[in-house]
XYZ file of C-alpha atoms in Angstrom:
741
model
C -0.294 55.601 2.170
C -3.266 54.654 0.474
C -3.001 55.214 -3.027
C -5.079 55.564 -6.178
C -4.835 55.072 -9.921
C -4.587 57.267 -12.560
C -7.854 57.322 -14.639
C -9.948 55.767 -11.515
C -12.581 58.642 -10.475
C -11.629 59.409 -6.771
C -14.628 57.027 -5.043
C -13.812 54.043 -7.026
C -11.444 52.558 -4.530
C -13.963 52.739 -1.631
C -16.271 50.594 -3.549
C -13.845 48.330 -3.623
C -13.025 47.906 -0.024
C -16.787 48.024 0.601
C -17.406 44.950 -1.714
C -14.893 43.167 0.431
C -16.818 44.212 3.850
C -20.041 43.597 2.112
C -18.847 39.682 1.400
C -17.874 39.249 5.058
C -21.091 40.550 6.411
C -23.217 38.034 3.844
C -20.696 35.235 5.203
C -21.230 36.085 8.515
C -24.954 36.082 8.451
C -24.899 32.889 6.518
C -22.902 31.605 10.048
C -25.466 33.316 11.879
C -28.614 31.652 10.624
C -27.064 27.753 10.715
C -26.062 25.664 13.283
C -22.595 24.886 13.151
C -21.512 21.106 12.951
C -18.213 19.517 12.697
C -15.638 21.538 11.451
C -14.047 21.614 8.358
C -10.909 22.872 6.947
C -10.468 23.097 3.351
C -6.784 23.889 3.868
C -5.626 20.453 5.521
C -5.093 18.139 2.486
C -8.028 15.562 1.268
C -7.162 12.397 -0.828
C -9.427 12.920 -4.244
C -9.986 10.325 -6.400
C -8.511 10.908 -9.663
C -11.403 11.127 -12.372
C -10.846 13.273 -15.340
C -14.304 15.031 -16.312
C -13.606 17.082 -19.019
C -11.283 14.607 -20.918
C -14.536 12.684 -22.516
C -17.345 14.455 -20.572
C -17.835 10.802 -18.868
C -16.738 10.357 -15.191
C -13.196 8.435 -16.529
C -10.779 7.383 -13.781
C -7.441 8.977 -14.882
C -5.857 5.733 -15.606
C -8.746 5.189 -18.253
C -7.937 8.467 -19.967
C -7.029 9.189 -23.546
C -4.046 10.839 -24.340
C -1.733 12.932 -22.108
C -3.910 14.140 -18.990
C -2.566 15.798 -16.038
C -4.002 16.596 -12.423
C -3.447 18.686 -9.879
C -4.982 17.684 -7.021
C -6.030 19.721 -3.933
C -2.776 18.560 -1.649
C -0.607 19.420 -4.377
C -2.353 22.776 -4.478
C -1.881 23.182 -0.663
C 2.192 22.256 -0.848
C 2.276 25.902 -3.355
C 1.641 29.531 -3.195
C -0.921 30.356 -6.117
C -1.279 34.059 -6.506
C -3.388 33.040 -9.668
C -5.140 30.315 -11.128
C -2.671 30.106 -13.824
C 0.210 29.388 -11.063
C -1.889 26.363 -10.070
C -0.971 24.912 -13.076
C 2.756 26.306 -14.417
C 4.204 23.148 -13.570
C 2.352 20.505 -15.898
C 4.672 19.178 -18.111
C 4.923 20.760 -21.368
C 2.752 23.899 -20.473
C 4.791 27.010 -20.198
C 3.608 30.569 -19.177
C 5.530 33.468 -19.055
C 5.745 35.039 -15.615
C 5.901 38.924 -17.548
C 5.724 41.122 -14.620
C 3.961 38.725 -12.022
C 1.145 39.444 -10.267
C 1.061 43.168 -11.800
C 0.233 41.061 -15.539
C -3.032 41.115 -16.585
C -2.444 38.053 -18.582
C -0.334 35.813 -19.265
C 0.750 33.968 -22.715
C 0.387 30.519 -22.288
C 1.543 27.742 -24.624
C 0.732 23.626 -24.675
C 2.830 21.036 -26.320
C 3.968 22.764 -29.124
C 1.351 25.368 -30.194
C 1.456 28.595 -28.960
C -0.586 31.396 -27.352
C -3.452 30.705 -24.662
C -6.078 32.049 -27.413
C -5.737 28.650 -29.030
C -6.449 26.516 -25.343
C -9.971 26.349 -24.010
C -9.661 27.426 -20.259
C -12.511 26.875 -18.052
C -13.685 27.343 -14.535
C -16.643 24.419 -13.755
C -16.851 23.644 -17.242
C -17.503 27.729 -18.454
C -14.844 29.106 -20.865
C -13.229 32.025 -19.774
C -11.747 33.217 -23.163
C -13.246 36.387 -23.762
C -15.259 37.101 -26.683
C -13.519 40.012 -27.673
C -9.967 38.254 -28.401
C -10.088 35.143 -27.335
C -7.597 35.640 -23.991
C -7.554 34.401 -20.809
C -7.640 36.742 -17.888
C -7.377 35.925 -14.747
C -6.958 38.147 -12.420
C -9.059 38.639 -9.641
C -10.280 35.214 -9.853
C -9.862 33.049 -6.740
C -7.432 30.175 -6.176
C -8.863 29.457 -2.540
C -11.963 27.666 -3.725
C -9.969 25.367 -6.247
C -10.668 21.595 -6.019
C -8.647 20.196 -8.666
C -7.168 21.567 -12.261
C -7.239 19.183 -14.861
C -5.511 19.049 -18.292
C -6.506 17.459 -21.466
C -2.987 17.971 -23.877
C -3.860 17.560 -27.484
C -6.548 19.082 -29.873
C -10.414 18.498 -28.628
C -12.224 20.285 -31.021
C -13.884 16.761 -31.456
C -15.775 17.481 -28.017
C -15.109 21.566 -27.053
C -15.251 23.112 -30.751
C -13.215 26.034 -31.848
C -10.373 27.501 -29.119
C -9.672 23.768 -28.210
C -6.587 23.399 -30.401
C -3.844 22.680 -27.643
C -6.042 21.387 -25.154
C -8.322 22.276 -22.427
C -7.669 23.185 -18.684
C -10.322 22.971 -16.549
C -10.532 24.376 -12.981
C -12.624 22.461 -10.573
C -14.026 24.058 -7.580
C -15.454 22.959 -4.354
C -18.820 22.992 -2.648
C -19.630 22.608 1.209
C -20.380 19.652 2.401
C -20.454 21.143 6.031
C -20.498 24.677 7.697
C -17.033 26.149 6.887
C -15.444 29.259 6.917
C -11.561 30.261 5.542
C -10.137 33.577 5.898
C -6.283 34.469 4.708
C -4.468 37.754 5.429
C -0.801 37.795 3.762
C 1.976 40.631 3.202
C 5.041 40.494 0.792
C 8.121 42.692 -0.656
C 11.062 41.742 -2.526
C 14.302 41.098 -1.040
C 15.996 43.907 -2.867
C 14.175 47.041 -3.013
C 12.590 47.868 -6.413
C 13.128 44.119 -7.880
C 9.729 42.626 -7.237
C 6.324 43.764 -6.503
C 6.742 46.051 -3.173
C 4.100 46.113 -0.488
C 1.992 43.590 -1.597
C -1.305 42.806 0.320
C -3.694 40.152 0.002
C -7.078 39.118 1.664
C -9.186 36.404 0.961
C -12.914 35.212 2.519
C -15.071 32.873 1.928
C -17.412 30.821 3.650
C -20.470 28.424 3.081
C -22.891 25.502 4.681
C -24.776 22.443 3.493
C -28.596 22.479 4.449
C -30.822 19.845 5.313
C -32.702 20.062 2.143
C -29.501 19.547 0.368
C -28.575 23.157 -0.623
C -25.074 24.234 -0.886
C -23.666 27.577 -0.457
C -20.591 29.048 -1.026
C -19.717 33.132 -0.522
C -16.771 34.374 -0.879
C -14.285 37.633 -2.150
C -10.585 38.140 -2.278
C -8.620 41.380 -2.596
C -4.866 42.119 -3.791
C -2.848 45.177 -4.001
C 0.685 45.945 -4.214
C 3.014 49.142 -5.224
C 4.437 47.364 -8.138
C 8.138 47.893 -9.233
C 9.858 49.642 -11.675
C 10.104 47.162 -14.659
C 9.368 48.907 -17.804
C 12.707 50.281 -19.447
C 13.339 53.567 -21.035
C 15.749 53.558 -23.570
C 17.432 56.452 -26.285
C 19.067 55.379 -29.427
C 21.466 58.167 -29.585
C 23.918 59.109 -26.903
C 22.341 61.539 -24.382
C 25.788 63.500 -24.886
C 29.468 63.909 -23.532
C 28.440 66.092 -20.335
C 25.765 63.669 -19.476
C 26.093 60.827 -17.237
C 24.352 58.103 -15.662
C 23.358 55.972 -18.600
C 24.090 52.730 -19.329
C 24.968 51.005 -22.712
C 22.406 48.311 -23.859
C 20.661 46.826 -26.873
C 17.057 46.400 -28.579
C 15.931 42.927 -28.403
C 17.097 42.731 -32.096
C 20.518 43.643 -31.183
C 20.279 47.531 -32.328
C 23.377 49.643 -30.136
C 21.041 51.540 -27.290
C 21.108 53.449 -24.067
C 19.590 52.942 -20.696
C 18.442 56.248 -19.362
C 15.514 55.545 -17.162
C 12.275 53.652 -16.491
C 8.700 54.499 -16.475
C 7.929 54.131 -12.924
C 6.502 51.378 -10.661
C 3.266 49.431 -11.780
C 0.525 49.500 -9.129
C -2.268 47.475 -9.046
C -5.381 46.587 -7.261
C -7.622 43.762 -7.753
C -10.655 42.378 -6.107
C -13.291 39.760 -6.990
C -16.184 38.097 -5.223
C -18.534 35.382 -6.057
C -21.629 33.102 -5.279
C -22.381 29.547 -5.779
C -25.261 27.502 -5.286
C -25.635 24.165 -6.100
C -28.562 21.605 -4.475
C -29.229 17.446 -4.991
C -32.735 16.707 -5.677
C -32.297 13.201 -5.134
C -30.479 10.382 -7.208
C -28.047 12.165 -9.624
C -30.405 15.453 -10.381
C -29.662 18.502 -9.175
C -29.419 22.158 -10.026
C -26.669 24.969 -9.661
C -26.238 28.590 -10.109
C -23.211 31.116 -10.059
C -21.996 34.438 -9.878
C -18.567 35.755 -10.066
C -16.789 39.370 -10.726
C -13.441 39.731 -11.178
C -11.878 43.379 -11.375
C -8.423 44.916 -11.333
C -7.013 48.586 -12.515
C -3.461 49.548 -12.806
C -0.919 52.403 -13.143
C 2.288 53.952 -12.861
C 4.517 55.902 -10.301
C 6.262 58.795 -11.556
C 8.552 57.893 -14.160
C 12.500 57.720 -13.151
C 15.712 58.911 -14.688
C 18.804 58.001 -14.496
C 20.977 61.227 -16.181
C 22.653 63.619 -14.380
C 23.610 67.270 -16.270
C 27.452 68.075 -15.300
C 25.603 69.992 -12.005
C 24.383 67.006 -11.104
C 20.581 68.059 -11.811
C 17.708 65.239 -13.373
C 18.301 65.171 -17.253
C 15.537 63.877 -19.331
C 16.739 63.334 -22.416
C 14.491 65.951 -24.259
C 11.287 66.116 -22.198
C 10.539 66.445 -19.010
C 7.114 64.366 -17.792
C 6.582 66.460 -15.140
C 5.990 69.472 -17.200
C 4.822 67.862 -20.209
C 3.190 64.379 -21.828
C 6.242 62.470 -23.065
C 5.541 59.614 -24.915
C 9.083 57.873 -23.534
C 8.339 57.895 -20.263
C 4.869 57.568 -20.069
C 3.057 53.987 -19.044
C -0.417 53.462 -19.933
C -2.708 53.130 -17.044
C -5.668 51.008 -17.622
C -8.684 48.960 -15.816
C -10.602 45.696 -16.419
C -14.087 44.536 -15.198
C -15.629 41.225 -15.766
C -18.846 39.204 -14.433
C -19.632 35.678 -15.021
C -23.324 34.397 -14.389
C -23.852 30.641 -14.835
C -27.206 28.116 -14.522
C -27.109 24.279 -15.135
C -28.165 21.343 -14.120
C -28.060 17.420 -14.280
C -31.298 15.212 -14.994
C -31.599 11.409 -15.195
C -33.233 10.749 -18.243
C -33.564 8.027 -20.890
C -31.308 5.734 -18.941
C -28.624 8.533 -18.787
C -27.571 11.540 -17.737
C -28.107 15.033 -19.343
C -26.135 17.775 -18.457
C -26.965 21.552 -18.887
C -25.029 24.623 -18.483
C -25.828 28.097 -20.022
C -23.477 31.106 -19.367
C -23.653 35.325 -19.507
C -20.040 36.926 -19.449
C -20.352 40.520 -19.229
C -16.964 42.392 -19.976
C -18.036 45.762 -18.892
C -14.725 47.608 -18.382
C -11.484 47.038 -20.517
C -9.388 49.723 -21.270
C -5.993 51.419 -21.258
C -4.297 54.589 -21.636
C -2.178 56.324 -24.076
C -1.306 59.605 -22.022
C 0.910 61.148 -24.828
C -2.185 61.156 -27.236
C -4.781 61.784 -24.312
C -7.034 58.572 -25.703
C -8.901 55.981 -24.015
C -9.234 52.510 -26.057
C -12.156 50.374 -24.098
C -12.752 46.954 -25.256
C -16.080 45.462 -23.787
C -17.675 42.454 -24.903
C -20.785 40.447 -24.015
C -21.193 36.498 -24.485
C -23.900 34.217 -24.377
C -22.964 30.466 -23.830
C -25.172 27.268 -23.660
C -24.073 23.579 -23.936
C -25.991 20.261 -23.098
C -24.888 16.633 -23.549
C -26.337 13.257 -22.870
C -24.008 10.603 -21.862
C -25.317 6.718 -21.078
C -23.381 3.617 -20.671
C -24.557 1.072 -22.842
C -22.757 -2.452 -22.055
C -19.330 -1.867 -23.518
C -20.021 1.574 -24.761
C -19.915 5.196 -22.993
C -21.895 7.290 -25.551
C -21.783 11.214 -25.057
C -24.292 13.291 -27.290
C -24.443 16.844 -27.508
C -24.553 20.155 -28.884
C -23.244 23.592 -27.925
C -24.048 27.362 -29.019
C -21.929 30.635 -28.323
C -22.456 34.152 -29.539
C -19.948 36.831 -28.556
C -20.619 40.524 -29.395
C -17.459 42.962 -28.681
C -16.199 46.040 -29.649
C -13.175 48.477 -29.356
C -13.962 52.249 -29.167
C -11.091 54.963 -28.804
C -12.041 58.550 -27.253
C -9.911 61.636 -26.831
C -9.802 62.440 -22.987
C -9.815 65.892 -21.571
C -7.301 64.456 -18.637
C -6.044 61.603 -19.227
C -5.878 60.792 -15.383
C -9.641 60.928 -15.761
C -11.184 57.786 -17.851
C -14.359 59.154 -17.574
C -13.463 62.382 -18.937
C -13.958 61.032 -22.603
C -14.631 63.536 -25.550
C -14.946 62.601 -29.186
C -14.977 59.322 -30.737
C -11.597 58.903 -31.997
C -12.264 55.509 -33.824
C -14.380 52.479 -33.386
C -14.535 48.665 -34.160
C -17.545 46.053 -33.347
C -18.822 42.891 -35.089
C -20.332 39.608 -33.860
C -19.542 35.884 -33.709
C -21.977 32.882 -33.798
C -20.723 29.129 -33.484
C -23.316 26.333 -33.292
C -21.652 22.400 -32.624
C -22.730 19.099 -32.954
C -21.005 16.370 -31.205
C -20.657 12.286 -30.207
C -18.542 10.258 -28.576
C -18.145 6.539 -28.136
C -16.007 5.403 -25.337
C -15.932 1.729 -26.118
C -14.293 -1.394 -23.911
C -13.503 -3.234 -27.103
C -11.813 -5.880 -24.465
C -10.174 -5.780 -21.230
C -6.995 -4.472 -21.812
C -7.717 -2.120 -25.113
C -10.121 1.043 -24.656
C -11.267 3.298 -27.685
C -12.427 6.751 -27.859
C -14.021 7.632 -30.970
C -15.129 11.180 -31.533
C -16.465 13.397 -34.019
C -17.986 17.395 -33.897
C -19.468 19.588 -36.512
C -19.274 23.031 -36.046
C -20.737 25.939 -37.911
C -19.469 29.484 -37.276
C -20.150 33.025 -38.661
C -18.886 36.840 -38.007
C -21.497 38.947 -39.080
C -21.737 43.085 -38.419
C -18.452 43.748 -38.647
C -17.918 47.351 -38.563
C -15.031 49.891 -38.856
C -15.369 54.099 -38.371
C -12.439 56.401 -37.845
C -13.635 59.740 -37.804
C -10.714 60.858 -35.455
C -7.821 59.813 -38.153
C -5.995 62.992 -39.376
C -6.141 61.225 -42.876
C -7.292 58.183 -44.828
C -10.705 58.370 -42.667
C -12.601 55.244 -42.981
C -16.487 53.845 -42.241
C -16.799 50.393 -43.373
C -19.307 48.001 -42.748
C -17.891 44.160 -43.521
C -19.983 41.529 -45.085
C -20.690 38.634 -43.047
C -18.826 35.710 -43.403
C -19.454 31.356 -42.500
C -17.175 28.786 -42.042
C -17.585 24.661 -41.517
C -15.604 22.368 -39.689
C -15.595 18.495 -38.826
C -13.324 17.692 -36.203
C -12.166 13.754 -35.859
C -10.810 12.223 -32.939
C -9.642 8.783 -32.140
C -7.925 7.555 -29.005
C -6.954 4.076 -28.201
C -5.189 2.656 -24.697
C -3.827 -0.718 -24.293
C -3.083 -2.034 -20.780
C -0.066 -4.494 -21.329
C -0.238 -5.435 -17.391
C -1.415 -3.700 -14.522
C 1.922 -1.441 -14.505
C 2.376 -0.323 -18.282
C 0.318 0.918 -20.866
C 0.386 2.134 -24.114
C -1.644 5.129 -25.655
C -2.210 7.053 -29.044
C -4.469 9.309 -30.330
C -4.794 10.945 -33.693
C -7.393 14.362 -33.676
C -7.935 17.992 -35.435
C -8.795 21.021 -33.964
C -9.908 24.653 -35.350
C -10.044 28.269 -34.085
C -11.900 30.981 -35.845
C -10.668 34.679 -35.930
C -11.851 36.892 -33.202
C -13.469 40.297 -33.494
C -9.887 41.655 -32.335
C -8.294 39.670 -34.860
C -10.703 40.202 -38.220
C -10.967 44.269 -37.134
C -9.010 46.017 -35.030
C -6.553 48.411 -36.501
C -4.325 50.965 -35.229
C -1.740 52.447 -32.864
C -1.327 50.614 -29.643
C 1.964 52.740 -28.090
C 4.572 52.672 -30.967
C 2.891 49.707 -32.847
C 0.668 49.974 -35.683
C -1.956 47.068 -36.008
C -3.450 46.151 -38.872
C -6.679 43.721 -39.174
C -7.671 41.686 -41.755
C -11.292 40.795 -42.103
C -10.622 38.151 -44.618
C -8.739 35.803 -41.950
C -9.554 32.429 -42.256
C -10.212 29.747 -39.792
C -6.995 27.828 -38.449
C -6.614 23.987 -37.744
C -4.141 21.537 -36.491
C -4.027 18.065 -36.945
C -1.845 16.030 -33.972
C -0.711 12.442 -33.661
C 0.646 11.388 -30.503
C 2.107 8.242 -29.353
C 2.548 7.292 -25.410
C 3.057 5.042 -22.468
C 2.360 5.267 -18.733
C 4.593 2.904 -16.468
C 4.374 2.256 -12.951
C 8.057 -0.026 -12.458
C 7.708 0.471 -8.737
C 5.971 1.379 -5.359
C 4.811 4.802 -5.878
C 6.893 5.418 -9.027
C 5.078 6.859 -12.534
C 6.920 7.599 -15.423
C 4.712 8.964 -18.547
C 5.993 9.328 -22.130
C 4.644 11.336 -25.172
C 5.759 11.855 -28.649
C 3.733 14.456 -30.357
C 3.242 16.150 -34.185
C 1.686 19.391 -35.023
C 0.562 20.208 -38.363
C -1.280 23.693 -38.192
C -2.642 25.231 -41.423
C -3.611 28.630 -41.970
C -2.019 29.694 -38.324
C -3.026 33.111 -37.875
C 0.026 34.697 -37.566
C 1.664 38.371 -36.942
C 3.682 39.679 -39.870
C 6.443 42.312 -38.454
C 7.626 45.270 -40.542
C 9.021 48.016 -38.915
C 6.598 49.211 -36.227
C 3.610 47.472 -38.234
C 2.051 44.200 -37.298
C 0.284 42.567 -40.161
C -2.201 39.897 -39.169
C -2.117 37.071 -41.796
C -2.583 33.613 -42.727
C 0.576 31.583 -42.559
C -0.217 28.546 -44.863
C 1.823 25.771 -43.095
C 3.513 25.421 -39.477
C 4.584 22.499 -37.813
C 5.578 21.348 -34.461
C 7.076 18.506 -32.946
C 9.084 16.656 -29.953
C 8.163 14.870 -26.705
C 7.141 14.802 -23.198
C 8.490 12.785 -20.226
C 7.713 13.425 -16.384
C 8.094 11.380 -13.411
C 6.365 11.052 -10.304
C 7.698 9.327 -7.000
C 5.671 8.726 -3.882
C 7.775 8.223 -0.397
C 5.689 7.070 1.839
C 2.407 8.754 2.559
C 4.117 12.640 2.802
C 6.495 13.136 0.148
C 6.586 13.482 -3.448
C 9.137 13.934 -6.304
C 8.494 15.569 -9.284
C 10.452 16.130 -12.712
C 9.845 16.438 -16.405
C 11.300 17.797 -19.343
C 9.856 18.763 -22.740
C 11.366 19.302 -26.122
C 9.819 21.060 -29.040
C 11.232 21.342 -32.587
C 9.269 24.254 -34.478
C 9.337 26.102 -37.803
C 7.126 28.281 -40.172
C 7.205 25.639 -43.384
C 5.161 27.677 -45.694
C 4.139 32.018 -45.462
C 3.673 33.338 -49.065
C 2.505 36.925 -47.086
C 6.079 36.716 -45.108
C 8.661 34.556 -46.737
C 11.537 35.598 -44.164
C 9.734 33.554 -41.426
C 9.763 30.454 -44.057
C 12.055 27.905 -41.733
C 11.976 29.952 -38.762
C 10.958 28.788 -35.213
C 7.484 29.631 -34.248
C 6.565 32.636 -31.988
C 6.897 32.029 -28.040
C 7.490 28.589 -28.287
C 10.576 27.331 -25.954
C 12.106 24.757 -27.575
C 13.364 23.017 -24.219
C 11.551 23.409 -21.180
C 11.866 21.442 -17.632
C 10.571 21.011 -14.190
C 11.390 19.764 -10.995
C 10.360 19.732 -7.430
C 9.197 18.043 -4.142
C 6.450 18.719 -1.394
C 7.158 16.983 2.190
C 4.906 17.216 5.193
C 6.237 16.193 8.645
C 3.869 16.563 11.621
C 2.683 20.312 11.604
C 5.459 21.428 8.904
C 5.078 21.278 4.906
C 7.592 22.344 2.889
C 7.203 22.260 -1.120
C 10.037 23.712 -3.894
C 9.843 23.890 -7.676
C 12.049 24.406 -10.538
C 11.139 25.593 -13.726
C 12.954 26.193 -16.907
C 12.380 27.411 -20.523
C 14.902 28.282 -23.298
C 14.825 31.497 -25.078
C 11.717 32.475 -27.149
C 11.158 34.941 -30.312
C 8.403 36.798 -30.269
C 8.629 38.249 -34.117
C 8.200 35.900 -37.427
C 11.606 36.397 -38.708
C 13.355 35.586 -35.201
C 15.060 38.750 -35.474
C 14.732 39.455 -31.785
C 17.914 37.361 -30.811
C 19.640 39.426 -28.005
C 19.060 38.323 -24.617
C 18.688 40.258 -21.085
C 17.478 43.357 -22.346
C 14.074 44.806 -22.010
C 11.654 43.277 -24.507
C 13.342 40.490 -25.203
C 12.155 36.469 -23.915
C 15.190 35.286 -22.246
C 16.100 31.791 -21.162
C 15.293 31.388 -17.627
C 15.965 28.994 -14.394
C 13.488 29.810 -10.936
C 12.990 28.513 -8.174
C 10.058 29.024 -6.077
C 9.575 27.383 -2.296
C 7.218 27.293 0.595
C 6.750 26.285 3.999
C 4.436 26.195 6.171
C 3.355 25.599 9.711
C 0.023 24.493 11.157
C -0.249 26.228 14.712
C -3.477 24.544 15.216
C -6.315 22.491 13.824
C -7.718 25.930 12.398
C -4.382 28.186 12.345
C -1.446 27.712 9.947
C 0.729 29.995 9.001
C 3.575 30.204 5.860
C 6.348 32.184 4.265
C 6.729 31.858 0.700
C 9.648 33.074 -1.341
C 9.808 33.132 -5.036
C 12.891 32.993 -7.668
C 14.719 32.051 -4.886
C 18.182 31.941 -6.547
C 17.148 35.567 -7.485
C 17.521 35.221 -11.368
C 17.380 38.680 -13.031
C 15.771 37.670 -16.637
C 13.271 39.665 -18.727
C 9.898 38.081 -20.141
C 9.075 41.205 -21.837
C 9.714 43.128 -18.999
C 11.961 43.007 -16.460
C 10.969 39.948 -14.586
C 10.073 39.786 -10.958
C 13.490 39.133 -8.903
C 13.434 37.174 -5.175
C 10.592 38.158 -2.966
C 8.887 36.877 -0.054
C 5.516 36.396 0.677
C 4.229 35.615 4.371
C 0.357 34.544 4.904
C -1.814 33.337 8.185
C -4.740 31.233 7.251
C -8.136 30.668 9.330
C -10.090 27.587 8.402
C -12.839 26.018 10.018
């Protein structure tokens, strides 16, 4: 039965379905006006050159890249089930992604080699940053995975080339462009093995098509849609016993070990997402070309009827003091929400002054980013607008590879809370309850020299200057019952110089030593500077005096190819973070502060082994020892682990093909993580805890003919039960059919 989400006008879902239908019509017309040449299947593995673009802004072979660099190639992509772009990189050594509630999770928290939070990681798609302009978060829901060519991960501070945000590293997803007429369609359906333990009734469709015209113009058009009825992942607990005459409750605890009673859940989180995109690129002779693109992503979610486990002595349902079918009960109600973003991009490559000038511009419009709190009948919406411009020139001068560039970014964001006359309808907005807004501007100038000092020794010298300004900060709270605020904040500025030095020495053709030293910074976002108020039962307090946070990193490593097809990588690292933007927890209040000093150090070891042309084995282990060293505003956090950083991580996997068959299986492990600055959330296997987990995901595919492939994927094969704040998805399957021409 079709469903519609709370807070969504009745005609909205029809519009979503129309968009995908319209995309199919455009693709059909593209083929109708162009003769079809040799068929091209993007699903079959393609041999790709090991080229890193994001590491040095040069077309650098992987073997020459500075520091720890990882690549996920197209053949690896084809051996896995990739629901989100984040799934593509979740087996990268040193990178952790919180599972949350799976495909019904809007943003997935990520950490990279000892530095927590995706806000400190620059994530790009075709070189366009997708960290949002409001909070710096990375929202990948609704973005297509089918058009990926490869993913590059540069680990370690990269502010010397990319400015703020690139504290832990850079992730760049590179998409393909057609070299001949092509068409791809994929249809899939999935469900859990045990009802109610993972997203139910999951349906997924993707369509894309493109061609290369005789004038060198390449066009790619596509769309994707996914919907699921979700599963019940958000528990309802009580701090006191429901009573001697009431049955059905279960003894449990809070994530801090306080005695509690499990009495029900907030219903299944239904989810629907969709996306569309157009890419254009034309070669103009030599290395000259222009490119343009448009991409839209959107999703919406809401919960079904809550469920109480409690029963009175006569067998009737007990709602523990508040019945959600007749009243608005904060205990039982979950927050519905929606999101929509469009990305417009334009760029080009120009041969000039003996080198190549690359120019990239983008406009990012987050038109909707809201959630509704039923108990207060209020909507909180956080739209944002971002303009970006980046230009850099590269040239090879003898043994020197020179890069000179400049980058500019402007973000405007606000958060508005309105009362709703009907919390089921997001358009029924009434009076303004509270509003915060602000702008940030950043300007960067950078230079790098990739110097081949000798046949065996390669050096990278980089330096970037950044100027940051936040302005037009404003808060007004006309709806607060007491202590109303109306305030304009003064503008603030900051500067940063971030160097990077990397050396790579090739002992012989099979063994290389490398080291790098660098610094990076991140300026506070509009959200961190100005957003105050209640989100659920948590009271957030803004801090307009937050300073930019910085990190200084030293790493030493080695790359070793001891035998045919084998490769070992080892990296030891040490991070020092100053003025870390941190959250101080005090009861239900979360204060944003700068912690004076925090450190993390450890090592990453990874192994790959190719057996013939069709089999690959992979394994990795990461150890991170983290500590908050000095935090005068929250002394209880001193000596504690940094929040959202696991101490141990590991991956193990293989993929193989035999004739028409392809099989892949991967294990990932992460130790327990803390979400509070005082590490008081020590309890495990309870709602809102971040448990240790060991999860195995597998996929088998069969190529029926040169165009059609059928596949079956099983996630959480061992049916592990654990919490990633929410109850994480347990064992579930997804079957798909792909047509590629």
